[in-house]
Amino acid sequence: MGTSYVFEHPDAMRSVCGINDANVPYLEKLLGCSIYVRGDRVECNTEDSATPEVSSRLFSELMDRLSRLSGITSDISEPEILMEYKSVQSAMEKGQSTEAPSKREFISVLSKAVYPKSDHQEQYIHAMNNSQITFGIGPAGTGKTYLAVAHSLGELLSGRKQKLILTRPVVEAGESLGFLPGDLSQKLNPYLRPLYDSMEALIAPATIRRLEDSGSIEIAPLAYMRGRSIHNACIILDEAQNTTQAQMKMFLTRIGENSCAIITGDVTQIDLPKSQQSGLVHARSILDGIEGISFVNFSARDTVRSRIVQRIIDAYEKN
C-alpha cells in the first residue's frame, strides 16, 4: 500500500527532504514506511493502512509551514518534523483537521520569522503578545528561552520597546560571582550564555555588541534589580526556579509602564537549599488567574532540541 505527494517547487522539496535527502531516513522511521524520492514527488510504501493518510497530512503540514514563511529561506529540521508529526497525530486522534489558522501568528526578528512548533509554543507566543507578564515553565529543550529572546528582540528591533534586559539568579554549586574574573558583564556572561546562544541564532553577534554598546541590551544580576522601576522594556528572567519568594516578588514589582516580563524556568531543576521554596513555584500557586499574567506549562512532548533529549526527559519523569 502506498501514497505519493507532489511538490510544486524543487526548493520546497529540498527543504522538506533535506540536503541530499538527509531527512528521508528520519521520515521513514517516524512514519514506519519506505520513502522513495522520484522527480518532483515522494512515494511512501507501507503495509499499515493508516500510514498513507498520516504521511499525506504530514507532508501537507510541512508544506503549509514553508508557505507561512513568506519567502524566508528555511530548511526543515528533524525536531520541526517531529513537532508537525505530533500535531498530525493529535489531530487525527481527536478527529480534527490539522489546519491551524492561529499558527500564522509568528515572531518577526528582522528578516527571520519564528513559528511555533507545538501547541504549547503557540500558546506561549500568544501569551507573550497579549499579556504583560508571561511565565514559561517546563523542561529543557522546549523552546522557552529561545522564544522569549525572539519575542523580546522583535519588540526591541521594531522600536516597540527601547530596551531588553536579561537577568537570572546566580545560584550555582560551589561558585559565586566574586570568584570569576572581569567586570560585572564578564562575570555574568557564563550564566547568561543560553540567552546569548538564542540571540546569536537570530541576529549577528556584531549587532548584539552594537545593541549592548548603545545600552539597548542590558544584563544584570537579579540582586541589582532592587529599587528600579523599568519602563519601555522587555525583561527576561531566566532560570527562575532558582529565585526565592522574596526575589520573585521584588522582580515582578520592578515592571513599569509599557514594559513586559517573560519568566522561564524548570521546576524539576531547583538548586536552592531544601529549606527554601522556589519563587517560581510560589508565584504559580498565587498568581495564576490574575488578569495580565499568563502561565504556559510545557512538557516532554514539546521538546524540540533532539530526540535523545526527549527520551532523557521521559525517563526522568518516570522516576
Short mmCIF file of C-alpha atoms in Angstrom, two decimals:
data_model
loop_
_atom_site.label_atom_id
_atom_site.label_comp_id
_atom_site.label_asym_id
_atom_site.label_seq_id
_atom_site.Cartn_x
_atom_site.Cartn_y
_atom_site.Cartn_z
CA MET A 1 0.00 0.00 0.00
CA GLY A 2 1.38 3.39 -0.88
CA THR A 3 0.77 7.05 -1.47
CA SER A 4 2.65 9.90 -3.10
CA TYR A 5 2.97 13.61 -2.51
CA VAL A 6 3.81 16.00 -5.36
CA PHE A 7 5.84 19.16 -4.68
CA GLU A 8 5.09 22.25 -6.73
CA HIS A 9 8.60 23.67 -6.39
CA PRO A 10 12.01 21.91 -6.15
CA ASP A 11 13.18 24.26 -3.35
CA ALA A 12 10.22 23.23 -1.22
CA MET A 13 11.04 19.57 -1.82
CA ARG A 14 14.66 20.16 -0.81
CA SER A 15 13.56 21.96 2.36
CA VAL A 16 11.32 19.07 3.41
CA CYS A 17 13.56 16.19 2.36
CA GLY A 18 16.76 17.94 3.44
CA ILE A 19 20.02 18.47 1.61
CA ASN A 20 20.86 15.21 -0.20
CA ASP A 21 17.59 13.79 1.20
CA ALA A 22 19.05 13.83 4.72
CA ASN A 23 15.59 13.95 6.33
CA VAL A 24 14.26 10.93 4.44
CA PRO A 25 15.61 8.22 6.84
CA TYR A 26 14.06 10.08 9.77
CA LEU A 27 10.73 10.42 7.95
CA GLU A 28 10.83 6.68 7.18
CA LYS A 29 11.43 5.82 10.83
CA LEU A 30 8.74 8.22 12.02
CA LEU A 31 6.09 7.04 9.55
CA GLY A 32 7.09 3.37 9.50
CA CYS A 33 7.33 3.22 5.73
CA SER A 34 9.78 3.18 2.84
CA ILE A 35 10.13 6.54 1.10
CA TYR A 36 11.34 6.96 -2.46
CA VAL A 37 12.16 10.37 -3.94
CA ARG A 38 11.25 10.43 -7.61
CA GLY A 39 11.42 13.65 -9.60
CA ASP A 40 9.03 16.14 -8.06
CA ARG A 41 7.33 13.72 -5.66
CA VAL A 42 7.92 11.37 -2.77
CA GLU A 43 6.35 7.91 -2.58
CA CYS A 44 5.59 6.17 0.72
CA ASN A 45 5.13 2.38 0.71
CA THR A 46 3.86 0.54 3.79
CA GLU A 47 1.67 -2.33 4.95
CA ASP A 48 -0.06 -0.12 7.57
CA SER A 49 -3.38 1.14 6.24
CA ALA A 50 -3.24 4.29 8.40
CA THR A 51 0.20 5.43 7.22
CA PRO A 52 -0.84 6.88 3.82
CA GLU A 53 -3.23 9.34 5.49
CA VAL A 54 -0.67 10.26 8.16
CA SER A 55 2.12 10.77 5.61
CA SER A 56 -0.11 12.81 3.30
CA ARG A 57 -1.22 15.08 6.14
CA LEU A 58 2.33 15.39 7.43
CA PHE A 59 3.73 16.48 4.06
CA SER A 60 0.81 18.92 3.70
CA GLU A 61 1.59 20.40 7.11
CA LEU A 62 5.29 20.72 6.29
CA MET A 63 4.42 22.47 3.03
CA ASP A 64 1.98 24.75 4.85
CA ARG A 65 4.73 25.65 7.28
CA LEU A 66 7.02 26.61 4.39
CA SER A 67 4.30 28.71 2.76
CA ARG A 68 3.83 30.65 6.00
CA LEU A 69 7.48 31.66 5.88
CA SER A 70 6.54 34.05 3.03
CA GLY A 71 9.74 33.62 1.06
CA ILE A 72 12.08 33.48 4.05
CA THR A 73 14.64 30.75 3.47
CA SER A 74 14.27 27.88 5.88
CA ASP A 75 15.35 24.25 5.96
CA ILE A 76 13.10 21.98 7.99
CA SER A 77 14.94 20.14 10.75
CA GLU A 78 14.21 16.81 12.44
CA PRO A 79 12.73 18.48 15.58
CA GLU A 80 10.39 20.52 13.36
CA ILE A 81 9.30 17.39 11.50
CA LEU A 82 8.68 15.68 14.85
CA MET A 83 6.53 18.57 16.10
CA GLU A 84 4.42 18.57 12.93
CA TYR A 85 4.09 14.78 13.15
CA LYS A 86 2.84 15.07 16.74
CA SER A 87 0.37 17.73 15.63
CA VAL A 88 -0.97 15.45 12.90
CA GLN A 89 -1.23 12.51 15.31
CA SER A 90 -3.03 14.60 17.91
CA ALA A 91 -5.48 16.00 15.36
CA MET A 92 -6.25 12.56 13.96
CA GLU A 93 -6.83 11.13 17.43
CA LYS A 94 -9.33 13.92 18.09
CA GLY A 95 -10.89 13.66 14.64
CA GLN A 96 -9.87 17.23 13.85
CA SER A 97 -8.34 18.97 10.87
CA THR A 98 -4.65 19.77 11.26
CA GLU A 99 -5.19 23.22 9.82
CA ALA A 100 -4.45 25.83 12.46
CA PRO A 101 -5.01 29.43 11.29
CA SER A 102 -3.73 30.79 14.60
CA LYS A 103 -0.29 29.39 13.78
CA ARG A 104 0.02 32.19 11.24
CA GLU A 105 0.80 34.38 14.23
CA PHE A 106 4.59 34.40 14.36
CA ILE A 107 7.54 36.30 15.78
CA SER A 108 9.40 38.53 13.32
CA VAL A 109 13.05 39.35 14.01
CA LEU A 110 14.49 41.45 11.19
CA SER A 111 14.34 39.14 8.14
CA LYS A 112 13.60 35.99 10.14
CA ALA A 113 10.25 34.52 11.10
CA VAL A 114 9.90 32.23 14.11
CA TYR A 115 6.88 29.93 14.14
CA PRO A 116 5.58 27.71 16.95
CA LYS A 117 6.49 24.04 16.68
CA SER A 118 3.94 22.73 19.19
CA ASP A 119 0.57 23.69 20.65
CA HIS A 120 2.20 24.95 23.84
CA GLN A 121 4.68 27.05 21.88
CA GLU A 122 1.72 28.54 20.04
CA GLN A 123 0.07 29.35 23.39
CA TYR A 124 3.37 30.83 24.61
CA ILE A 125 3.70 33.21 21.64
CA HIS A 126 0.06 34.23 22.03
CA ALA A 127 0.62 34.87 25.74
CA MET A 128 3.72 37.00 25.14
CA ASN A 129 1.82 39.05 22.56
CA ASN A 130 -1.17 39.63 24.82
CA SER A 131 -0.01 39.56 28.45
CA GLN A 132 2.26 41.93 30.33
CA ILE A 133 3.78 39.07 32.32
CA THR A 134 4.28 35.59 30.86
CA PHE A 135 5.60 32.53 32.68
CA GLY A 136 7.04 29.69 30.57
CA ILE A 137 7.54 26.63 32.77
CA GLY A 138 8.83 23.26 31.61
CA PRO A 139 11.80 21.01 30.85
CA ALA A 140 14.89 21.72 28.80
CA GLY A 141 14.64 21.90 25.03
CA THR A 142 11.03 23.07 24.81
CA GLY A 143 11.87 26.49 23.34
CA LYS A 144 11.03 28.60 26.42
CA THR A 145 14.17 30.71 26.34
CA TYR A 146 14.55 30.83 22.55
CA LEU A 147 11.01 32.11 22.00
CA ALA A 148 11.32 34.61 24.87
CA VAL A 149 14.50 36.01 23.31
CA ALA A 150 12.94 36.04 19.82
CA HIS A 151 9.86 37.91 21.06
CA SER A 152 11.95 40.44 23.00
CA LEU A 153 14.35 41.08 20.11
CA GLY A 154 11.37 41.55 17.81
CA GLU A 155 9.94 44.14 20.18
CA LEU A 156 13.30 45.91 20.54
CA LEU A 157 14.31 45.98 16.88
CA SER A 158 10.85 47.11 15.77
CA GLY A 159 11.02 50.07 18.14
CA ARG A 160 8.05 48.93 20.25
CA LYS A 161 10.40 48.65 23.23
CA GLN A 162 13.50 50.69 23.98
CA LYS A 163 15.49 48.13 25.94
CA LEU A 164 15.97 44.41 26.50
CA ILE A 165 17.09 43.43 30.00
CA LEU A 166 18.45 39.93 30.66
CA THR A 167 18.67 38.67 34.23
CA ARG A 168 18.77 35.50 36.25
CA PRO A 169 19.51 34.42 39.82
CA VAL A 170 23.12 33.43 40.30
CA VAL A 171 22.74 30.10 42.05
CA GLU A 172 25.44 27.60 41.17
CA ALA A 173 27.07 24.73 43.04
CA GLY A 174 30.11 25.99 44.91
CA GLU A 175 30.75 29.12 42.83
CA SER A 176 29.84 32.78 43.17
CA LEU A 177 30.27 35.92 41.09
CA GLY A 178 33.21 37.02 43.20
CA PHE A 179 35.39 34.12 42.06
CA LEU A 180 35.02 34.92 38.36
CA PRO A 181 37.44 37.36 36.65
CA GLY A 182 36.48 40.58 34.92
CA ASP A 183 33.85 43.28 35.28
CA LEU A 184 30.18 42.65 36.05
CA SER A 185 29.29 41.89 32.43
CA GLN A 186 32.15 39.39 32.13
CA LYS A 187 31.22 37.74 35.42
CA LEU A 188 27.62 37.28 34.33
CA ASN A 189 28.37 36.09 30.80
CA PRO A 190 28.78 32.36 31.66
CA TYR A 191 25.44 32.39 33.49
CA LEU A 192 23.62 34.13 30.63
CA ARG A 193 25.23 32.09 27.86
CA PRO A 194 21.96 30.27 26.97
CA LEU A 195 20.31 33.64 26.31
CA TYR A 196 23.20 34.75 24.12
CA ASP A 197 23.10 31.47 22.21
CA SER A 198 19.45 32.19 21.41
CA MET A 199 20.21 35.77 20.36
CA GLU A 200 23.08 34.67 18.11
CA ALA A 201 20.74 32.20 16.37
CA LEU A 202 18.56 35.15 15.39
CA ILE A 203 20.85 38.13 14.79
CA ALA A 204 24.56 38.63 14.10
CA PRO A 205 26.98 38.84 17.07
CA ALA A 206 28.11 42.25 15.78
CA THR A 207 24.51 43.51 16.03
CA ILE A 208 24.31 42.20 19.62
CA ARG A 209 27.51 44.06 20.53
CA ARG A 210 26.20 47.25 18.95
CA LEU A 211 22.97 46.99 20.94
CA GLU A 212 24.95 46.35 24.13
CA ASP A 213 27.24 49.32 23.49
CA SER A 214 24.23 51.60 22.99
CA GLY A 215 22.56 50.31 26.16
CA SER A 216 19.65 48.75 24.27
CA ILE A 217 20.61 45.33 25.65
CA GLU A 218 21.46 45.24 29.33
CA ILE A 219 22.50 42.34 31.51
CA ALA A 220 22.06 42.50 35.25
CA PRO A 221 22.18 40.07 38.18
CA LEU A 222 18.79 39.72 39.80
CA ALA A 223 20.02 41.29 43.05
CA TYR A 224 20.79 44.54 41.18
CA MET A 225 17.16 44.93 40.09
CA ARG A 226 16.07 46.07 43.55
CA GLY A 227 14.90 49.68 43.71
CA ARG A 228 14.49 50.07 39.95
CA SER A 229 11.32 50.93 38.06
CA ILE A 230 11.72 49.75 34.49
CA HIS A 231 9.73 51.37 31.66
CA ASN A 232 9.50 50.67 27.90
CA ALA A 233 11.47 47.43 28.15
CA CYS A 234 11.27 43.68 27.72
CA ILE A 235 12.72 41.87 30.72
CA ILE A 236 13.65 38.19 30.60
CA LEU A 237 14.17 36.36 33.90
CA ASP A 238 15.78 33.02 33.08
CA GLU A 239 16.27 30.04 35.42
CA ALA A 240 13.51 31.47 37.61
CA GLN A 241 13.15 28.20 39.53
CA ASN A 242 16.21 29.34 41.50
CA THR A 243 14.64 32.57 42.76
CA THR A 244 13.45 32.82 46.33
CA GLN A 245 9.93 34.06 47.08
CA ALA A 246 11.35 37.48 48.06
CA GLN A 247 13.38 37.73 44.86
CA MET A 248 10.42 36.86 42.67
CA LYS A 249 8.21 39.45 44.38
CA MET A 250 10.96 42.06 44.04
CA PHE A 251 11.42 41.27 40.34
CA LEU A 252 7.72 41.36 39.47
CA THR A 253 7.27 44.72 41.19
CA ARG A 254 10.01 46.34 39.04
CA ILE A 255 7.80 46.28 35.92
CA GLY A 256 6.81 49.79 34.90
CA GLU A 257 4.81 51.48 32.15
CA ASN A 258 4.91 49.81 28.70
CA SER A 259 7.19 47.06 29.99
CA CYS A 260 6.69 43.33 29.77
CA ALA A 261 8.34 40.44 31.57
CA ILE A 262 8.94 36.87 30.47
CA ILE A 263 9.88 34.43 33.21
CA THR A 264 11.26 31.00 32.29
CA GLY A 265 12.19 28.05 34.43
CA ASP A 266 12.15 24.31 35.03
CA VAL A 267 10.74 23.36 38.43
CA THR A 268 12.43 19.94 38.23
CA GLN A 269 15.88 21.57 38.37
CA ILE A 270 15.80 23.70 41.52
CA ASP A 271 19.24 24.37 43.04
CA LEU A 272 18.05 26.24 46.14
CA PRO A 273 18.61 24.81 49.63
CA LYS A 274 15.85 22.36 50.55
CA SER A 275 14.65 24.75 53.27
CA GLN A 276 13.72 27.41 50.68
CA GLN A 277 10.68 27.23 48.39
CA SER A 278 11.24 28.28 44.80
CA GLY A 279 9.85 31.72 43.97
CA LEU A 280 8.64 30.30 40.65
CA VAL A 281 6.64 27.53 42.32
CA HIS A 282 5.17 30.03 44.80
CA ALA A 283 4.29 32.53 42.05
CA ARG A 284 2.48 29.85 40.07
CA SER A 285 0.40 28.97 43.12
CA ILE A 286 -0.74 32.53 43.91
CA LEU A 287 -0.72 34.45 40.59
CA ASP A 288 -2.44 32.03 38.21
CA GLY A 289 -5.71 33.56 37.03
CA ILE A 290 -4.72 37.22 37.54
CA GLU A 291 -5.54 39.41 34.54
CA GLY A 292 -2.46 40.36 32.54
CA ILE A 293 -0.46 37.34 33.75
CA SER A 294 -0.24 34.13 31.71
CA PHE A 295 1.22 30.75 32.60
CA VAL A 296 2.22 28.27 29.90
CA ASN A 297 3.28 24.81 31.09
CA PHE A 298 5.47 22.79 28.72
CA SER A 299 6.00 19.04 28.84
CA ALA A 300 8.39 16.50 27.35
CA ARG A 301 6.11 16.28 24.29
CA ASP A 302 7.13 19.87 23.45
CA THR A 303 10.85 19.07 23.32
CA VAL A 304 12.32 20.31 20.05
CA ARG A 305 16.03 20.10 20.85
CA SER A 306 16.52 16.48 19.74
CA ARG A 307 15.01 13.03 20.03
CA ILE A 308 17.55 11.94 22.65
CA VAL A 309 16.68 14.91 24.89
CA GLN A 310 13.01 13.95 24.78
CA ARG A 311 13.86 10.36 25.74
CA ILE A 312 16.00 11.59 28.65
CA ILE A 313 13.21 13.84 29.94
CA ASP A 314 10.68 11.00 29.64
CA ALA A 315 12.98 8.69 31.61
CA TYR A 316 13.45 11.21 34.43
CA GLU A 317 9.71 11.93 34.62
CA LYS A 318 9.02 8.22 35.14
CA ASN A 319 11.35 8.05 38.16
#
